[in-house]
Amino acid sequence: MDTIEFNLGSMVERELARLLGPKKYYAVSSPFERESIAGRRIREADYELWQSMLPDLEEDYQLVIANLKRLMGRGEGYLSTALYAHVRINEMPKLKALQESMFHLDLERLKAIDAVMSKADVSDKEDLGVIDTELSEYLTPTRANQLLPSANDIRKKLNSIIQSLDDTVSTDDTAPRDEEGSFEVAYREGDAYINVRLDPVEAKKIENRVRKYAKQHKITEVEAFQQLIAGEGTTDILLNIYRAHDVDGAPGWIPGIGYIPAAQAEDLASRASTVRDMDELYDKEAGTYETRMTSGRWSSAGTVPVRIPTATRTRTARRWTTASTTRTAAPPPPPTSAPSAPHTTT
């Protein structure tokens, strides 16, 4: 299926495009829309670039990745998943032919396909052929201006195809997490870059320490980071955790991070220096600030008392506790169950 691009400069050319153009196509591959044409060219160039960078079997993988990191400015995770996605599509001839005729699948969707396919038994050529055929049919447009399935839609479809062949395969295609994290230093053009992957809570502690130390000593955050790492300075921080105390198994919520697992929230709560029940502040008033609507714009005025917002006034009417000893801050509305609020001093 070759895509023909039309010059849509006149009404006559538009009408000819409708008459001579394809009758079945995805909106992202429409030959009639300027944005779709530009998008297709970008996806085609991106596809051909990754295909050209696939290493030979005898090449050293680490050297290839190191070179691509330098040339593309991307991390190892991004580069690895991109290369694996393109290796995968080369193993699926029907899907590859479809992609190279339409270039409708971007890198995100190709990565999604590879993530699910990593569970399939690709050594069974018959099963691989079935998967290739059914997925290609699923990703072939059946009408004009059709919406392209999202990466998540493709995952679901591919999971169902694989399960029809082997019902013992899990539908969970989440990449396994390296619990130990990662540490990486890269040197490029006179600069050095430190990349560390670790638990979000620990990362938040480091961020808060660096920012607080930099503010206290009136230095840059880079200088603060260097001094703290070198052991030349110390600082204490407050970490506020919010959690619903009337919901069993409620997750925690930390500003700047979001929701954390219930077990982790429980551990942090057990080490909190102070716990505060937000319900106690429900009827408290502050006489220093008012927000009101004036002529369609928000303005602020002093003197009029306003209620301190608390989680008891949210949609779920959950009760929250907070451990902050310095200020009262209301957490955002919880999803289905609300998180708790002790704060730890580290």
Tab-separated table of C-alpha atoms in Angstrom:
chain	number	residue	atom	x	y	z
A	1	MET	CA	0.000	0.000	0.000
A	2	ASP	CA	1.950	3.028	-1.265
A	3	THR	CA	0.980	6.415	0.063
A	4	ILE	CA	0.598	9.202	-2.494
A	5	GLU	CA	1.019	12.763	-1.286
A	6	PHE	CA	-1.028	15.477	-2.945
A	7	ASN	CA	-0.393	19.169	-3.459
A	8	LEU	CA	-3.594	20.662	-2.126
A	9	GLY	CA	-3.133	24.177	-3.411
A	10	SER	CA	-6.439	24.464	-5.297
A	11	MET	CA	-10.011	23.211	-5.176
A	12	VAL	CA	-9.387	21.144	-8.331
A	13	GLU	CA	-6.377	19.440	-6.760
A	14	ARG	CA	-8.380	18.703	-3.617
A	15	GLU	CA	-11.148	17.102	-5.641
A	16	LEU	CA	-8.647	15.025	-7.638
A	17	ALA	CA	-7.059	13.916	-4.371
A	18	ARG	CA	-10.399	12.652	-3.121
A	19	LEU	CA	-11.073	10.807	-6.362
A	20	LEU	CA	-7.609	9.285	-6.866
A	21	GLY	CA	-6.401	8.962	-3.302
A	22	PRO	CA	-6.709	5.923	-0.990
A	23	LYS	CA	-10.130	5.074	0.381
A	24	LYS	CA	-8.816	3.474	3.577
A	25	TYR	CA	-6.195	5.179	5.686
A	26	TYR	CA	-5.389	6.249	9.230
A	27	ALA	CA	-5.775	9.930	10.044
A	28	VAL	CA	-2.079	10.112	10.944
A	29	SER	CA	-1.252	8.902	7.422
A	30	SER	CA	-3.769	10.994	5.526
A	31	PRO	CA	-2.350	12.158	2.176
A	32	PHE	CA	-4.803	15.043	2.214
A	33	GLU	CA	-3.728	16.878	5.371
A	34	ARG	CA	-0.549	18.923	5.613
A	35	GLU	CA	0.067	17.917	9.243
A	36	SER	CA	-0.405	14.219	8.507
A	37	ILE	CA	1.963	14.385	5.550
A	38	ALA	CA	4.630	16.090	7.672
A	39	GLY	CA	4.103	13.585	10.486
A	40	ARG	CA	4.483	10.657	8.137
A	41	ARG	CA	7.758	12.043	6.818
A	42	ILE	CA	9.057	12.422	10.376
A	43	ARG	CA	8.087	8.837	11.282
A	44	GLU	CA	9.635	7.521	8.069
A	45	ALA	CA	12.909	9.343	8.718
A	46	ASP	CA	12.948	8.158	12.333
A	47	TYR	CA	12.241	4.568	11.299
A	48	GLU	CA	14.988	4.553	8.684
A	49	LEU	CA	17.435	6.130	11.127
A	50	TRP	CA	16.950	3.402	13.748
A	51	GLN	CA	17.061	0.671	11.129
A	52	SER	CA	20.382	2.025	9.893
A	53	MET	CA	21.804	1.993	13.427
A	54	LEU	CA	20.997	-1.639	14.246
A	55	PRO	CA	24.301	-3.287	15.246
A	56	ASP	CA	25.682	-6.366	13.535
A	57	LEU	CA	25.808	-9.567	15.572
A	58	GLU	CA	29.572	-9.338	15.969
A	59	GLU	CA	29.539	-5.721	17.207
A	60	ASP	CA	30.074	-4.917	20.888
A	61	TYR	CA	26.674	-3.835	22.199
A	62	GLN	CA	28.090	-1.601	24.949
A	63	LEU	CA	30.305	0.235	22.478
A	64	VAL	CA	27.338	0.766	20.155
A	65	ILE	CA	25.233	2.188	22.998
A	66	ALA	CA	28.089	4.400	24.228
A	67	ASN	CA	28.532	5.825	20.745
A	68	LEU	CA	24.793	6.448	20.312
A	69	LYS	CA	24.603	8.162	23.699
A	70	ARG	CA	27.286	10.561	22.532
A	71	LEU	CA	25.732	11.175	19.116
A	72	MET	CA	22.054	11.323	20.100
A	73	GLY	CA	22.162	12.672	23.642
A	74	ARG	CA	19.863	9.912	24.902
A	75	GLY	CA	20.158	7.558	27.865
A	76	GLU	CA	20.904	3.860	27.670
A	77	GLY	CA	17.335	2.822	28.493
A	78	TYR	CA	15.813	4.856	25.690
A	79	LEU	CA	18.399	3.690	23.157
A	80	SER	CA	18.193	0.014	24.120
A	81	THR	CA	14.406	-0.177	23.916
A	82	ALA	CA	14.454	1.628	20.562
A	83	LEU	CA	16.998	-0.786	19.081
A	84	TYR	CA	15.163	-3.838	20.447
A	85	ALA	CA	11.880	-2.530	18.986
A	86	HIS	CA	13.446	-2.327	15.531
A	87	VAL	CA	15.066	-5.736	15.852
A	88	ARG	CA	11.617	-7.076	16.743
A	89	ILE	CA	9.804	-5.652	13.729
A	90	ASN	CA	12.448	-7.188	11.487
A	91	GLU	CA	11.351	-10.583	12.843
A	92	MET	CA	7.745	-9.907	11.750
A	93	PRO	CA	7.747	-9.648	7.926
A	94	LYS	CA	4.066	-8.778	7.473
A	95	LEU	CA	4.118	-6.033	10.074
A	96	LYS	CA	7.401	-4.717	8.667
A	97	ALA	CA	5.969	-4.576	5.132
A	98	LEU	CA	2.869	-2.789	6.413
A	99	GLN	CA	4.943	-0.267	8.338
A	100	GLU	CA	7.196	0.456	5.386
A	101	SER	CA	4.182	1.090	3.161
A	102	MET	CA	2.440	3.477	5.578
A	103	PHE	CA	4.907	4.528	8.299
A	104	HIS	CA	1.991	4.911	10.680
A	105	LEU	CA	3.668	3.383	13.740
A	106	ASP	CA	5.876	5.719	15.751
A	107	LEU	CA	8.652	4.626	18.101
A	108	GLU	CA	6.336	4.549	21.118
A	109	ARG	CA	4.066	1.999	19.449
A	110	LEU	CA	6.985	-0.079	18.176
A	111	LYS	CA	8.375	-0.186	21.716
A	112	ALA	CA	4.978	-1.278	23.028
A	113	ILE	CA	4.920	-4.149	20.534
A	114	ASP	CA	8.385	-5.305	21.577
A	115	ALA	CA	7.529	-5.094	25.292
A	116	VAL	CA	4.600	-7.501	24.849
A	117	MET	CA	6.357	-9.730	22.313
A	118	SER	CA	9.159	-10.361	24.805
A	119	LYS	CA	6.734	-12.758	26.529
A	120	ALA	CA	5.920	-14.760	23.398
A	121	ASP	CA	7.705	-17.927	22.333
A	122	VAL	CA	9.233	-16.574	19.122
A	123	SER	CA	11.135	-19.824	18.613
A	124	ASP	CA	7.819	-21.329	17.506
A	125	LYS	CA	7.692	-20.024	13.953
A	126	GLU	CA	4.070	-21.045	13.513
A	127	ASP	CA	2.956	-19.029	16.545
A	128	LEU	CA	5.104	-16.096	15.456
A	129	GLY	CA	3.449	-16.211	12.049
A	130	VAL	CA	-0.005	-16.125	13.643
A	131	ILE	CA	0.948	-13.156	15.814
A	132	ASP	CA	2.476	-11.333	12.855
A	133	THR	CA	-0.615	-11.913	10.700
A	134	GLU	CA	-3.221	-10.959	13.311
A	135	LEU	CA	-1.358	-7.891	14.531
A	136	SER	CA	-0.829	-6.699	10.951
A	137	GLU	CA	-4.543	-7.097	10.256
A	138	TYR	CA	-5.356	-5.169	13.417
A	139	LEU	CA	-3.062	-2.315	12.359
A	140	THR	CA	-4.417	-2.104	8.809
A	141	PRO	CA	-7.011	0.664	8.271
A	142	THR	CA	-10.490	-0.407	7.234
A	143	ARG	CA	-11.996	3.003	6.427
A	144	ALA	CA	-11.013	6.553	5.573
A	145	ASN	CA	-9.555	8.831	8.245
A	146	GLN	CA	-9.554	6.050	10.850
A	147	LEU	CA	-8.012	6.706	14.263
A	148	LEU	CA	-4.764	4.828	14.839
A	149	PRO	CA	-4.833	2.515	17.893
A	150	SER	CA	-2.837	3.891	20.818
A	151	ALA	CA	0.200	2.138	22.269
A	152	ASN	CA	-2.010	0.871	25.095
A	153	ASP	CA	-4.632	-0.441	22.640
A	154	ILE	CA	-1.881	-2.283	20.778
A	155	ARG	CA	-0.618	-3.833	24.021
A	156	LYS	CA	-4.098	-5.099	24.866
A	157	LYS	CA	-4.651	-6.555	21.394
A	158	LEU	CA	-1.237	-8.201	21.289
A	159	ASN	CA	-1.733	-9.655	24.755
A	160	SER	CA	-5.032	-11.182	23.680
A	161	ILE	CA	-3.410	-12.707	20.569
A	162	ILE	CA	-0.579	-14.224	22.607
A	163	GLN	CA	-2.987	-15.530	25.255
A	164	SER	CA	-5.073	-17.231	22.574
A	165	LEU	CA	-1.945	-19.239	21.732
A	166	ASP	CA	-0.716	-19.768	25.293
A	167	ASP	CA	-3.048	-18.943	28.182
A	168	THR	CA	-0.238	-19.366	30.727
A	169	VAL	CA	1.371	-16.131	29.577
A	170	SER	CA	0.657	-13.177	31.869
A	171	THR	CA	-0.954	-10.049	30.452
A	172	ASP	CA	1.378	-7.930	32.574
A	173	ASP	CA	4.039	-6.618	30.203
A	174	THR	CA	5.573	-4.152	32.664
A	175	ALA	CA	9.339	-4.208	32.419
A	176	PRO	CA	10.946	-5.723	35.547
A	177	ARG	CA	12.310	-3.040	37.852
A	178	ASP	CA	15.915	-3.128	38.913
A	179	GLU	CA	15.496	-2.755	42.673
A	180	GLU	CA	19.148	-1.793	43.067
A	181	GLY	CA	18.786	1.253	40.802
A	182	SER	CA	21.576	2.441	38.552
A	183	PHE	CA	24.506	4.856	38.575
A	184	GLU	CA	26.131	6.255	35.474
A	185	VAL	CA	28.668	8.967	34.665
A	186	ALA	CA	29.160	10.247	31.115
A	187	TYR	CA	31.824	12.615	29.798
A	188	ARG	CA	31.027	14.665	26.722
A	189	GLU	CA	32.612	17.751	25.141
A	190	GLY	CA	34.272	19.007	28.301
A	191	ASP	CA	31.276	18.358	30.566
A	192	ALA	CA	30.329	15.458	32.824
A	193	TYR	CA	26.850	14.115	33.502
A	194	ILE	CA	25.823	12.024	36.500
A	195	ASN	CA	22.695	9.907	36.060
A	196	VAL	CA	21.316	8.003	39.059
A	197	ARG	CA	18.098	5.980	39.182
A	198	LEU	CA	16.786	5.313	42.673
A	199	ASP	CA	13.663	5.232	44.802
A	200	PRO	CA	11.547	8.424	44.364
A	201	VAL	CA	11.441	9.100	48.110
A	202	GLU	CA	15.225	8.916	48.407
A	203	ALA	CA	15.557	11.142	45.356
A	204	LYS	CA	13.190	13.675	46.942
A	205	LYS	CA	15.319	13.731	50.089
A	206	ILE	CA	18.424	14.454	48.022
A	207	GLU	CA	16.640	17.169	46.034
A	208	ASN	CA	15.378	18.878	49.199
A	209	ARG	CA	18.798	18.728	50.836
A	210	VAL	CA	20.546	20.259	47.828
A	211	ARG	CA	18.000	23.051	47.386
A	212	LYS	CA	17.896	23.911	51.093
A	213	TYR	CA	21.694	23.875	51.470
A	214	ALA	CA	22.094	26.078	48.384
A	215	LYS	CA	19.573	28.598	49.738
A	216	GLN	CA	21.124	28.626	53.215
A	217	HIS	CA	24.637	29.268	51.902
A	218	LYS	CA	23.652	31.439	48.903
A	219	ILE	CA	25.391	29.184	46.411
A	220	THR	CA	24.240	27.389	43.265
A	221	GLU	CA	22.545	24.026	43.515
A	222	VAL	CA	25.441	22.464	41.606
A	223	GLU	CA	27.872	23.797	44.216
A	224	ALA	CA	25.573	22.582	46.996
A	225	PHE	CA	25.437	19.117	45.452
A	226	GLN	CA	29.225	18.962	45.195
A	227	GLN	CA	29.751	20.065	48.801
A	228	LEU	CA	27.166	17.651	50.201
A	229	ILE	CA	28.564	14.734	48.190
A	230	ALA	CA	32.078	15.582	49.350
A	231	GLY	CA	30.914	15.629	52.972
A	232	GLU	CA	31.788	19.307	53.333
A	233	GLY	CA	28.320	20.296	54.480
A	234	THR	CA	25.194	18.954	56.167
A	235	THR	CA	21.576	20.005	56.405
A	236	ASP	CA	18.304	18.709	57.826
A	237	ILE	CA	15.061	18.562	55.879
A	238	LEU	CA	11.370	17.969	56.490
A	239	LEU	CA	9.515	15.447	54.352
A	240	ASN	CA	5.715	15.721	54.493
A	241	ILE	CA	3.702	12.566	53.816
A	242	TYR	CA	-0.109	12.604	53.655
A	243	ARG	CA	-2.241	9.557	54.279
A	244	ALA	CA	-5.875	8.747	55.054
A	245	HIS	CA	-6.037	7.299	58.562
A	246	ASP	CA	-9.565	5.910	58.158
A	247	VAL	CA	-8.893	3.827	55.029
A	248	ASP	CA	-7.148	0.475	55.359
A	249	GLY	CA	-4.249	0.078	52.957
A	250	ALA	CA	-4.403	3.713	51.828
A	251	PRO	CA	-1.434	4.869	49.757
A	252	GLY	CA	0.702	7.809	50.792
A	253	TRP	CA	1.147	11.095	48.982
A	254	ILE	CA	4.293	13.237	48.943
A	255	PRO	CA	4.364	16.689	47.303
A	256	GLY	CA	6.526	16.607	44.199
A	257	ILE	CA	6.379	12.801	43.964
A	258	GLY	CA	2.724	11.861	44.075
A	259	TYR	CA	1.335	8.607	45.415
A	260	ILE	CA	3.561	5.985	47.016
A	261	PRO	CA	2.683	2.369	47.964
A	262	ALA	CA	0.851	1.780	51.234
A	263	ALA	CA	3.703	-0.307	52.672
A	264	GLN	CA	6.226	2.451	52.034
A	265	ALA	CA	3.861	5.066	53.471
A	266	GLU	CA	3.411	2.940	56.587
A	267	ASP	CA	7.174	2.622	57.032
A	268	LEU	CA	7.699	6.363	56.697
A	269	ALA	CA	4.779	7.083	59.034
A	270	SER	CA	6.292	4.835	61.702
A	271	ARG	CA	9.428	7.011	61.636
A	272	ALA	CA	7.634	10.372	61.619
A	273	SER	CA	8.640	12.875	64.280
A	274	THR	CA	5.208	14.522	64.310
A	275	VAL	CA	1.721	13.436	63.233
A	276	ARG	CA	-1.047	15.984	62.812
A	277	ASP	CA	-4.749	15.288	62.222
A	278	MET	CA	-6.052	17.645	59.536
A	279	ASP	CA	-9.611	17.231	60.902
A	280	GLU	CA	-8.595	19.377	63.858
A	281	LEU	CA	-8.042	22.303	61.460
A	282	TYR	CA	-11.375	22.024	59.682
A	283	ASP	CA	-12.996	25.056	61.383
A	284	LYS	CA	-9.824	27.114	61.715
A	285	GLU	CA	-9.700	30.496	59.976
A	286	ALA	CA	-6.849	32.675	58.777
A	287	GLY	CA	-7.481	36.427	58.674
A	288	THR	CA	-4.687	37.367	56.306
A	289	TYR	CA	-5.734	36.262	52.841
A	290	GLU	CA	-8.731	36.149	50.564
A	291	THR	CA	-9.076	35.015	46.979
A	292	ARG	CA	-12.074	36.347	45.108
A	293	MET	CA	-13.298	36.695	41.545
A	294	THR	CA	-13.264	40.258	40.142
A	295	SER	CA	-14.330	41.089	36.568
A	296	GLY	CA	-13.411	37.635	35.332
A	297	ARG	CA	-9.933	37.657	36.951
A	298	TRP	CA	-8.636	36.391	40.257
A	299	SER	CA	-7.382	39.002	42.727
A	300	SER	CA	-6.147	38.805	46.310
A	301	ALA	CA	-7.071	40.974	49.271
A	302	GLY	CA	-6.064	40.978	52.902
A	303	THR	CA	-8.235	41.141	56.046
A	304	VAL	CA	-11.175	38.902	55.068
A	305	PRO	CA	-10.949	35.507	56.832
A	306	VAL	CA	-10.917	32.366	54.688
A	307	ARG	CA	-11.067	28.735	55.710
A	308	ILE	CA	-7.902	26.704	55.544
A	309	PRO	CA	-8.645	24.035	52.890
A	310	THR	CA	-8.513	20.495	54.224
A	311	ALA	CA	-9.095	17.081	52.717
A	312	THR	CA	-12.369	16.723	54.655
A	313	ARG	CA	-13.845	19.155	52.130
A	314	THR	CA	-12.912	17.123	49.052
A	315	ARG	CA	-15.244	14.938	47.032
A	316	THR	CA	-14.494	11.795	49.007
A	317	ALA	CA	-14.734	13.474	52.433
A	318	ARG	CA	-11.826	11.342	53.598
A	319	ARG	CA	-9.994	12.309	56.768
A	320	TRP	CA	-6.317	13.049	56.420
A	321	THR	CA	-3.461	13.385	58.857
A	322	THR	CA	-0.305	15.379	58.347
A	323	ALA	CA	2.940	15.347	60.219
A	324	SER	CA	4.265	18.746	59.197
A	325	THR	CA	5.253	20.879	62.177
A	326	THR	CA	5.804	24.090	60.248
A	327	ARG	CA	2.692	24.759	58.198
A	328	THR	CA	-0.730	23.407	57.332
A	329	ALA	CA	-0.935	22.267	53.740
A	330	ALA	CA	-3.846	20.389	52.233
A	331	PRO	CA	-2.987	17.467	49.960
A	332	PRO	CA	-4.677	17.104	46.557
A	333	PRO	CA	-7.910	15.104	46.297
A	334	PRO	CA	-7.175	11.364	46.534
A	335	PRO	CA	-8.049	8.951	43.718
A	336	THR	CA	-10.229	6.134	45.046
A	337	SER	CA	-8.633	5.869	48.465
A	338	ALA	CA	-6.914	8.727	50.217
A	339	PRO	CA	-3.263	8.783	51.375
A	340	SER	CA	-1.961	9.636	55.156
A	341	ALA	CA	0.127	12.484	56.383
A	342	PRO	CA	3.006	12.000	58.736
A	343	HIS	CA	6.258	13.842	58.138
A	344	THR	CA	9.732	12.506	58.731
A	345	THR	CA	12.809	14.470	59.636
A	346	THR	CA	15.944	13.244	57.930
